[in-house]
Coordinates of C-alpha atoms in Angstrom, one line a residue:
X229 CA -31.2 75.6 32.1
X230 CA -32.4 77.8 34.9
X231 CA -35.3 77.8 37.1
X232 CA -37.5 80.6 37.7
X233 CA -39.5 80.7 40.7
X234 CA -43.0 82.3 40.1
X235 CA -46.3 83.4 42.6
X236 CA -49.3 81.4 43.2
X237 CA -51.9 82.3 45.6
X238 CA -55.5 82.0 45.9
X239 CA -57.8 84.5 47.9
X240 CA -60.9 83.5 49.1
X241 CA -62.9 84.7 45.8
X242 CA -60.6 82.3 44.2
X243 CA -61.8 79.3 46.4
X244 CA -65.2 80.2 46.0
X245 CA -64.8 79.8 42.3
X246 CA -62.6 76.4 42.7
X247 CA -66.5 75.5 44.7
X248 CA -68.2 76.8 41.5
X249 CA -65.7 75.5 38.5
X250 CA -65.2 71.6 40.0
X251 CA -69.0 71.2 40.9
X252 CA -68.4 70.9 44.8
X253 CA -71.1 72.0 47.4
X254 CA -71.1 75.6 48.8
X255 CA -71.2 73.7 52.1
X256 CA -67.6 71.9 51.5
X257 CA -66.1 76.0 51.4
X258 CA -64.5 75.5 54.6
X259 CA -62.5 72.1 54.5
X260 CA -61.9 73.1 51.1
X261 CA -59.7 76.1 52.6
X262 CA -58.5 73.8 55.4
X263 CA -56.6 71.9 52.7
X264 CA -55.2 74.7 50.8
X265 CA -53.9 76.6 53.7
X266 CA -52.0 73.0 54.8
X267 CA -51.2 72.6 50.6
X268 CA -50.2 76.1 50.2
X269 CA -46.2 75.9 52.4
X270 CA -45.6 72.9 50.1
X271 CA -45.8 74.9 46.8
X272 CA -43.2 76.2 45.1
X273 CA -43.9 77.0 41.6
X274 CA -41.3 77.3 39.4
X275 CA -40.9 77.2 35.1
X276 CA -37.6 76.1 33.0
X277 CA -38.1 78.0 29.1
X278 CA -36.5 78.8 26.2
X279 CA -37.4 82.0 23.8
X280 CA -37.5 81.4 19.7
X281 CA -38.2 83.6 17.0
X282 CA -40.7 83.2 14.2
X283 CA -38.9 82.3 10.8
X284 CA -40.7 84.9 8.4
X285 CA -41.8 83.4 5.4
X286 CA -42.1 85.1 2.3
X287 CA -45.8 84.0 1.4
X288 CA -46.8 85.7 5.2
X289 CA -49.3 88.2 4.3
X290 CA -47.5 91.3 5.8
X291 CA -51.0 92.9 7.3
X292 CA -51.8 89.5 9.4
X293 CA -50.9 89.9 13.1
X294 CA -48.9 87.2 13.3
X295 CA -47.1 86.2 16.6
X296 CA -43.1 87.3 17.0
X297 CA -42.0 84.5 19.3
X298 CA -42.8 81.5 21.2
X299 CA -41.9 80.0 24.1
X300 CA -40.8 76.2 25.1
X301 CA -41.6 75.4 29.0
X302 CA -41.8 73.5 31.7
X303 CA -43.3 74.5 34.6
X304 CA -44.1 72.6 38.1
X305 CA -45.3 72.7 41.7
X306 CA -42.8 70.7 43.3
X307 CA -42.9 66.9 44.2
X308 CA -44.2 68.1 48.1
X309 CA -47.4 68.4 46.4
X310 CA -47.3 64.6 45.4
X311 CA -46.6 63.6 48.7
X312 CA -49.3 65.2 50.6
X313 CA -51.8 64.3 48.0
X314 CA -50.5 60.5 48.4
X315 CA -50.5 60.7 52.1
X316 CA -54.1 62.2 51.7
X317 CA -55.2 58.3 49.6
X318 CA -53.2 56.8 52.3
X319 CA -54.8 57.5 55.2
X320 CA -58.4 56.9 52.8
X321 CA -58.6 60.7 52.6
X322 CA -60.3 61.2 49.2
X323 CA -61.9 64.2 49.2
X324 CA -58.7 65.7 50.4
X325 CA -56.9 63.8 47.9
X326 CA -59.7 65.5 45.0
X327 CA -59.0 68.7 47.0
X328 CA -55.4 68.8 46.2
X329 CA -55.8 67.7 42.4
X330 CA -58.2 70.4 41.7
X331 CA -56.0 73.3 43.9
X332 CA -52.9 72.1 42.0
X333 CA -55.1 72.8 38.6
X334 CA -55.9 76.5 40.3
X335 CA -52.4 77.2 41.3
X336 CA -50.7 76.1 38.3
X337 CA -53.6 78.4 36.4
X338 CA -52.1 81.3 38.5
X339 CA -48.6 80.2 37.7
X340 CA -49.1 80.7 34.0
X341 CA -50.5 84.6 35.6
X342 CA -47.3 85.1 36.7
X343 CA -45.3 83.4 33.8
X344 CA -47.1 85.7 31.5
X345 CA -45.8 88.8 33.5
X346 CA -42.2 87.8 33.6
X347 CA -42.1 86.8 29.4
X348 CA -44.1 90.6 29.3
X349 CA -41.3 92.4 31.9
X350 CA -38.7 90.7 30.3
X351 CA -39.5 90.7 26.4
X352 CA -42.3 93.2 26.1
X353 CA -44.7 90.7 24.8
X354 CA -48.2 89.5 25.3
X355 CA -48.5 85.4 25.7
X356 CA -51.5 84.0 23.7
X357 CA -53.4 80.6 24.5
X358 CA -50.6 77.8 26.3
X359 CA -50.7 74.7 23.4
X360 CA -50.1 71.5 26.0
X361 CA -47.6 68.7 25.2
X362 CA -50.2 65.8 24.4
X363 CA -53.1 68.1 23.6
X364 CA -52.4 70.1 20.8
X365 CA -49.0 68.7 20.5
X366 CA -48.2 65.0 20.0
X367 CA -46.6 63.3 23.1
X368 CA -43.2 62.3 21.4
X369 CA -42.4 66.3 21.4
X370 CA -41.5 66.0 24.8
X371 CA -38.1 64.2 24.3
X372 CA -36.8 66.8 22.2
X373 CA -38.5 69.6 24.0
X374 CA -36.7 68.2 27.4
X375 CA -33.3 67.7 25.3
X376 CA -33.3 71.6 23.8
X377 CA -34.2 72.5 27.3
X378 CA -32.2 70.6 28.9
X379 CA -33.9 70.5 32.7
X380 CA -33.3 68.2 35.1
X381 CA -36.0 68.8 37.8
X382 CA -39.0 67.2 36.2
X383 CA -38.6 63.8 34.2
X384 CA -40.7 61.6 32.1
X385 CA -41.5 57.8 31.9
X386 CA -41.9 55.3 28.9
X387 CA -45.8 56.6 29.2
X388 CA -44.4 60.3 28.8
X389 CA -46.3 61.0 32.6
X390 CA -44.2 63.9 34.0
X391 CA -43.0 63.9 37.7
X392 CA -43.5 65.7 40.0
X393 CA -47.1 65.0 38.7
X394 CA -47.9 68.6 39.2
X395 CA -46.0 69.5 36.3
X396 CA -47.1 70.4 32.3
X397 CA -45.1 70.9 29.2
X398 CA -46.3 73.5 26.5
X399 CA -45.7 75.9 23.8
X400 CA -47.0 79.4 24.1
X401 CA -47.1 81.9 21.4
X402 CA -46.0 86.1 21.9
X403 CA -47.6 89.0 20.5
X404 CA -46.9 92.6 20.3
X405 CA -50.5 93.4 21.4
X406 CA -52.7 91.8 23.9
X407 CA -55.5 89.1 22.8
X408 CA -57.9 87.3 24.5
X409 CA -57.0 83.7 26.3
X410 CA -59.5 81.7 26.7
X411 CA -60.9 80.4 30.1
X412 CA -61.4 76.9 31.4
X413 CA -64.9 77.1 31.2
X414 CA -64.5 78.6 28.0
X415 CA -62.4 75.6 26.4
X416 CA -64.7 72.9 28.2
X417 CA -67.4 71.5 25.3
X418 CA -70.2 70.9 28.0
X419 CA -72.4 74.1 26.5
X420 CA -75.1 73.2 28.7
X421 CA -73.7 73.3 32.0
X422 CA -74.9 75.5 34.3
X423 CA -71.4 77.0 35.8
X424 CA -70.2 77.3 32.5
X425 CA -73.2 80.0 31.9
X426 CA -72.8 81.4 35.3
X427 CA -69.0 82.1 34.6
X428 CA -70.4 83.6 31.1
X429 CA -73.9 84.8 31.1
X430 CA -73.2 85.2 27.2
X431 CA -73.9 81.8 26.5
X432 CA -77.6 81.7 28.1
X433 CA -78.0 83.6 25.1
X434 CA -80.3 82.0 22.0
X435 CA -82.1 79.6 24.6
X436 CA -85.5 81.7 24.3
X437 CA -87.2 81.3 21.0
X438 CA -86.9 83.5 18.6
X439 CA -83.3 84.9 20.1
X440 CA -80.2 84.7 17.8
X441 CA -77.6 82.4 19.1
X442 CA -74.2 84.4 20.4
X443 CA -71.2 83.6 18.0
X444 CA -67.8 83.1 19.6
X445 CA -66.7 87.1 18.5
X446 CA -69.8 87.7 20.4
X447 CA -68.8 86.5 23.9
X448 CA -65.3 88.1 23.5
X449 CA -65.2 91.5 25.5
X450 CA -62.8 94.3 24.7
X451 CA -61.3 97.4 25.9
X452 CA -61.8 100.6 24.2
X453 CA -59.6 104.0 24.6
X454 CA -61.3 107.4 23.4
X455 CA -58.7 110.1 23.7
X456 CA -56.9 113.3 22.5
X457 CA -57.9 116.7 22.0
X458 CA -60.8 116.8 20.4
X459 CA -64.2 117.2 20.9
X460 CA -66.2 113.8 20.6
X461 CA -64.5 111.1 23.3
X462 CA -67.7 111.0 25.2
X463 CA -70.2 111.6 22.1
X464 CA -68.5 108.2 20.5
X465 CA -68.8 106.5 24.2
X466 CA -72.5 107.0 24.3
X467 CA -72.9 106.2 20.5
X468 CA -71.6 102.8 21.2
X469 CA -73.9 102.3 23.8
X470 CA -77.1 103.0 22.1
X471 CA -75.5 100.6 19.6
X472 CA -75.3 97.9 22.7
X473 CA -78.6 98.7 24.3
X474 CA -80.2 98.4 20.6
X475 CA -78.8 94.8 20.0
X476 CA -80.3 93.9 24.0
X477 CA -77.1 94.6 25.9
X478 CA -77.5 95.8 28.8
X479 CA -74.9 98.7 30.2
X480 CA -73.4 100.8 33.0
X481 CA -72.6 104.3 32.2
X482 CA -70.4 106.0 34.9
X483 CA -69.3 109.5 34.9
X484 CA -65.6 110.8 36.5
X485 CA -64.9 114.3 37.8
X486 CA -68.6 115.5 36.5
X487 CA -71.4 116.2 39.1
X488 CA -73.1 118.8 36.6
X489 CA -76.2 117.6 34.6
X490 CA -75.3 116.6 31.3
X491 CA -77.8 116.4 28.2
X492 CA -76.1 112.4 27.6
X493 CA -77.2 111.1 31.3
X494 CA -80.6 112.9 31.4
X495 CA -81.2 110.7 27.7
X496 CA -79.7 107.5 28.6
X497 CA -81.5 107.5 32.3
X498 CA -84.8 106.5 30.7
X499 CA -84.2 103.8 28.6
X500 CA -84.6 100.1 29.7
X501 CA -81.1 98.5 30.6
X502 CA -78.9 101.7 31.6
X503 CA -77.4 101.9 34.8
X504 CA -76.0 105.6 35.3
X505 CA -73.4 105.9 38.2
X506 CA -71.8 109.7 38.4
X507 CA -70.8 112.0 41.6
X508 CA -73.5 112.4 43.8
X509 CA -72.7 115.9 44.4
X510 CA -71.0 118.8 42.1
X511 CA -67.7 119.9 43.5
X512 CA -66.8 122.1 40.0
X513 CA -63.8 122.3 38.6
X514 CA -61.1 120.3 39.7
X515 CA -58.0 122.7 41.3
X516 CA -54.5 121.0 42.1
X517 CA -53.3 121.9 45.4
X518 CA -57.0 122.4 46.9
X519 CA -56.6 119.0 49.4
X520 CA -59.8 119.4 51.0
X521 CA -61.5 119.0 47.2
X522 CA -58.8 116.3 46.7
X523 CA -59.7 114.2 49.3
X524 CA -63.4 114.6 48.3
X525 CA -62.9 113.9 45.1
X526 CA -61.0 110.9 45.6
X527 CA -64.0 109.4 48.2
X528 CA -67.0 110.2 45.4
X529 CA -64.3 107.9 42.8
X530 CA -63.7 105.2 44.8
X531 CA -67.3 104.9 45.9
X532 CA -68.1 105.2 41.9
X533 CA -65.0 101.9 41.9
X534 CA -67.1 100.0 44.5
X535 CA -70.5 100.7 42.9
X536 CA -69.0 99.5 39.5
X537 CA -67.3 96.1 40.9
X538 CA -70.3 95.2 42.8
X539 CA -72.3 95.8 39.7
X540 CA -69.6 93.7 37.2
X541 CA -69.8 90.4 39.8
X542 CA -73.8 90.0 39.3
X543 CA -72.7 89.0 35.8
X544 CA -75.5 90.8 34.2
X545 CA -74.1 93.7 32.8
X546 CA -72.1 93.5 29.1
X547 CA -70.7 97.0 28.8
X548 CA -69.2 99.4 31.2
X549 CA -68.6 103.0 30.3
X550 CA -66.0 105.0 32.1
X551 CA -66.5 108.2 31.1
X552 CA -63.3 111.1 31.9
X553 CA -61.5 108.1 33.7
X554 CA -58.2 109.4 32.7
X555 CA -58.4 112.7 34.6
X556 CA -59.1 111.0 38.3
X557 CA -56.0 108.4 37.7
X558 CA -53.5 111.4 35.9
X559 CA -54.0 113.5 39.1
X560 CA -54.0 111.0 41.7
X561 CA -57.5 111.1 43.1
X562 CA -58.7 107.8 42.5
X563 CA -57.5 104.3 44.0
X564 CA -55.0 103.6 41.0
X565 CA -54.3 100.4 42.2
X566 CA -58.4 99.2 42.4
X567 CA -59.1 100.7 38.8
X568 CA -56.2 98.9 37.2
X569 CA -57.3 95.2 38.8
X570 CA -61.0 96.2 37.5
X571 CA -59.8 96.7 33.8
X572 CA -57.1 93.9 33.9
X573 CA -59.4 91.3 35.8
X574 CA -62.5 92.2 34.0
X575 CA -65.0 89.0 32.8
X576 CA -63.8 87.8 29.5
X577 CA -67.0 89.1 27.9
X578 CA -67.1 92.6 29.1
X579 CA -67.2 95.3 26.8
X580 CA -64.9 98.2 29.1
X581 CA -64.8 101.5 27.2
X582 CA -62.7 104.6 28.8
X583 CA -62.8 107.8 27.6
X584 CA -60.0 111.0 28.8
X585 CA -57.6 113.5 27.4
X586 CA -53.2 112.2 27.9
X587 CA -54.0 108.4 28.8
X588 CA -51.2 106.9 31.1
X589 CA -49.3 104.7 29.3
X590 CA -51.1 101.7 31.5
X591 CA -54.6 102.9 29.7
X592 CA -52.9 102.6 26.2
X593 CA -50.9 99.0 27.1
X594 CA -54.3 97.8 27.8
X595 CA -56.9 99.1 25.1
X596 CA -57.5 96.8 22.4
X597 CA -59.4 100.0 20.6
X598 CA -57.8 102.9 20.5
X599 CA -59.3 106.2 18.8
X600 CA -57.8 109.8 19.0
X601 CA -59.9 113.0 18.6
X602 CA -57.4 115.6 16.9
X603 CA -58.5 119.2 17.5
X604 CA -58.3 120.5 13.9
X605 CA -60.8 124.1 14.9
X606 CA -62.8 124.2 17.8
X607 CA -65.4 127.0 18.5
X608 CA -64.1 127.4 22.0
X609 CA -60.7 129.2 20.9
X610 CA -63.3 132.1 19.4
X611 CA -64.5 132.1 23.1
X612 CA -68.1 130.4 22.6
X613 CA -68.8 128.6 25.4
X614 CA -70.2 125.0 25.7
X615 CA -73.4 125.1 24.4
X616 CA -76.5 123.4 25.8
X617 CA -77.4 120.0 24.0
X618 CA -74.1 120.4 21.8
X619 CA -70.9 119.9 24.4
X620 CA -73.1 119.2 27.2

């Protein structure tokens, strides 16, 4: 069958989290890089797969969201990546050798990235967790997985090791909505260890006395979408973080296109765990064609975009509110680019809500909640104004 080639990279955030997730020193950062950029030429991802549908049983209960397809696949780095790692034990190398294992783990990881994107492009589907040959399926499935797939450019021994060694075999399940995959550190049973609770401050939770433990629905962080006509997308926003801040959440509320005071800020500024982030500065009503109040507007956005990130990578926050989000990204003053890594590379257990009138279809591909305000009668239309304490 054919081979699809597919992108692996890692940025320097992503090496300082290879530092953090394989229990190296910060001091071995920079020979760490030295071997990935001389790793990096020899990679060449690629994957070998086969689509199936789901038989449909008649005792399927017809409410359960049950997956539509799955996937067979094989998918490698190329042998290059054996032979440096070999010439690296060779010449008594180790840590190099160690080096290369544990990048070969990170690029396949973003592999899968990339794998997930072409089975979406191509099929419209969301992947779910990747089931490994010899994990969650018996070894012996990999002769007739290899003989349905009929590949020739990874192989197995009597042991069933695959080579190149930089290679895995697995099943992977498709949905027609998006669900949460779990993370390494997520599927690794050491509870105690301290990088697994620094890659998820949820589970720190339920150590102090008293303090109810975190079930696993708990730690799982989801994206909500407040939208359409009606009056209440930013009532239902705050609602849900009083909810939050009452169960000891802690949350950021952020404001777009509003420099006005509002009654919900003034409130939510003086309790204990809100961080409020809005416009320093009220430039009104937003008017298309006015560049000069374009431009502005799009600096007092992004600046709201780089307070936000710099807030989400202390790991301390579990809820962000965008509030009006969809108005900055419809009319083009906001780094679209930026705002759509934030929601799509949030942490696993961040709550993201967004709130905004005709949501771009990227806002409703990647809400897990999605709630619409119809306009049935609204006072406005008599010509009454927003009222103090009531719209505003």
């Amino acid at each position: 069958m054919e081979w699809h080639p597919l992108k692996a990279e890692l940025n320097e955030q992503c090496l300082r989290d290879v530092i953090k997730k394989y229990h190296f020193n910060n001091s071995e950062y920079d020979e760490l890089h030295r071997c990935y950029k001389r790793l990096l030429p020899m990679v060449h991802p690629a994957v070998c797969y086969k689509v199936y549908d789901y038989s449909c049983s008649e005792n399927r209960e017809k409410t359960a969201r049950q997956p539509i397809k799955y996937v067979e696949a094989v998918m490698t780095l190329g042998a290059a990546v054996d032979s440096f790692q070999d010439n690296c034990q060779s010449q008594k190398n180790v840590s190099w050798a160690y080096y290369v294992e544990c990048l070969g783990m990170e690029l396949l990881s973003k592999a899968y990235e990339s794998f997930d994107q072409m089975l979406f492009e191509e099929l419209g589907l969301w992947s779910g967790d990747y089931e490994y040959i010899g994990s969650e399926y018996p070894l012996e499935e990999l002769v007739p997985m290899f003989t349905r797939l009929r590949q020739k450019q990874v192989s197995y021994n009597s042991a069933y090791a695959l080579s190149p060694r930089c290679s895995v075999a697995f099943v992977v399940s498709l949905y027609d909505y998006q669900i949460h995959k779990k993370t390494m550190c997520e599927r690794c049973p050491m509870e105690n260890c301290s990088y697994r609770k620094a890659d998820n401050p949820k589970l720190v939770k339920g150590e102090t006395k008293g303090e109810k433990t975190m079930s696993d629905n708990d730690r799982i962080g989801l994206t909500h979408l407040y939208t359409g006509d009606g009056k209440g997308k930013t009532t239902a926003a705050v609602g849900l973080a009083i909810r939050a801040l009452g169960n000891g959440k802690k949350v950021i509320f952020t404001q777009f296109m509003k420099g006005r005071e509002t009654g919900e800020v003034n409130c939510l500024a003086g309790i204990d765990g809100v961080k409020i982030i809005r416009n320093d500065e009220n430039l009104g009503w937003y008017r298309r064609g006015d560049e000069e109040q374009a431009k502005a507007f799009t600096r007092l956005h992004n600046s709201t975009l780089e307070q936000i990130e710099e807030l989400i990578a202390t790991g301390e926050w579990d809820m962000v509110i965008m509030d009006e989000i969809t108005y900055p990204y419809n009319y083009g003053i906001i780094d679209k680019e930026r705002l759509q890594n934030l929601i799509l590379k949030k942490p696993k257990y961040l709550e993201l809500v967004l709130t905004g009138r005709n949501p771009d279809q990227f806002f409703t591909d990647h809400a897990d909640y999605i709630t619409e305000m119809k306009k049935i009668r609204h006072p406005y239309d008599k010509g009454i104004s927003a009222r103090e304490g009531i719209e505003c």
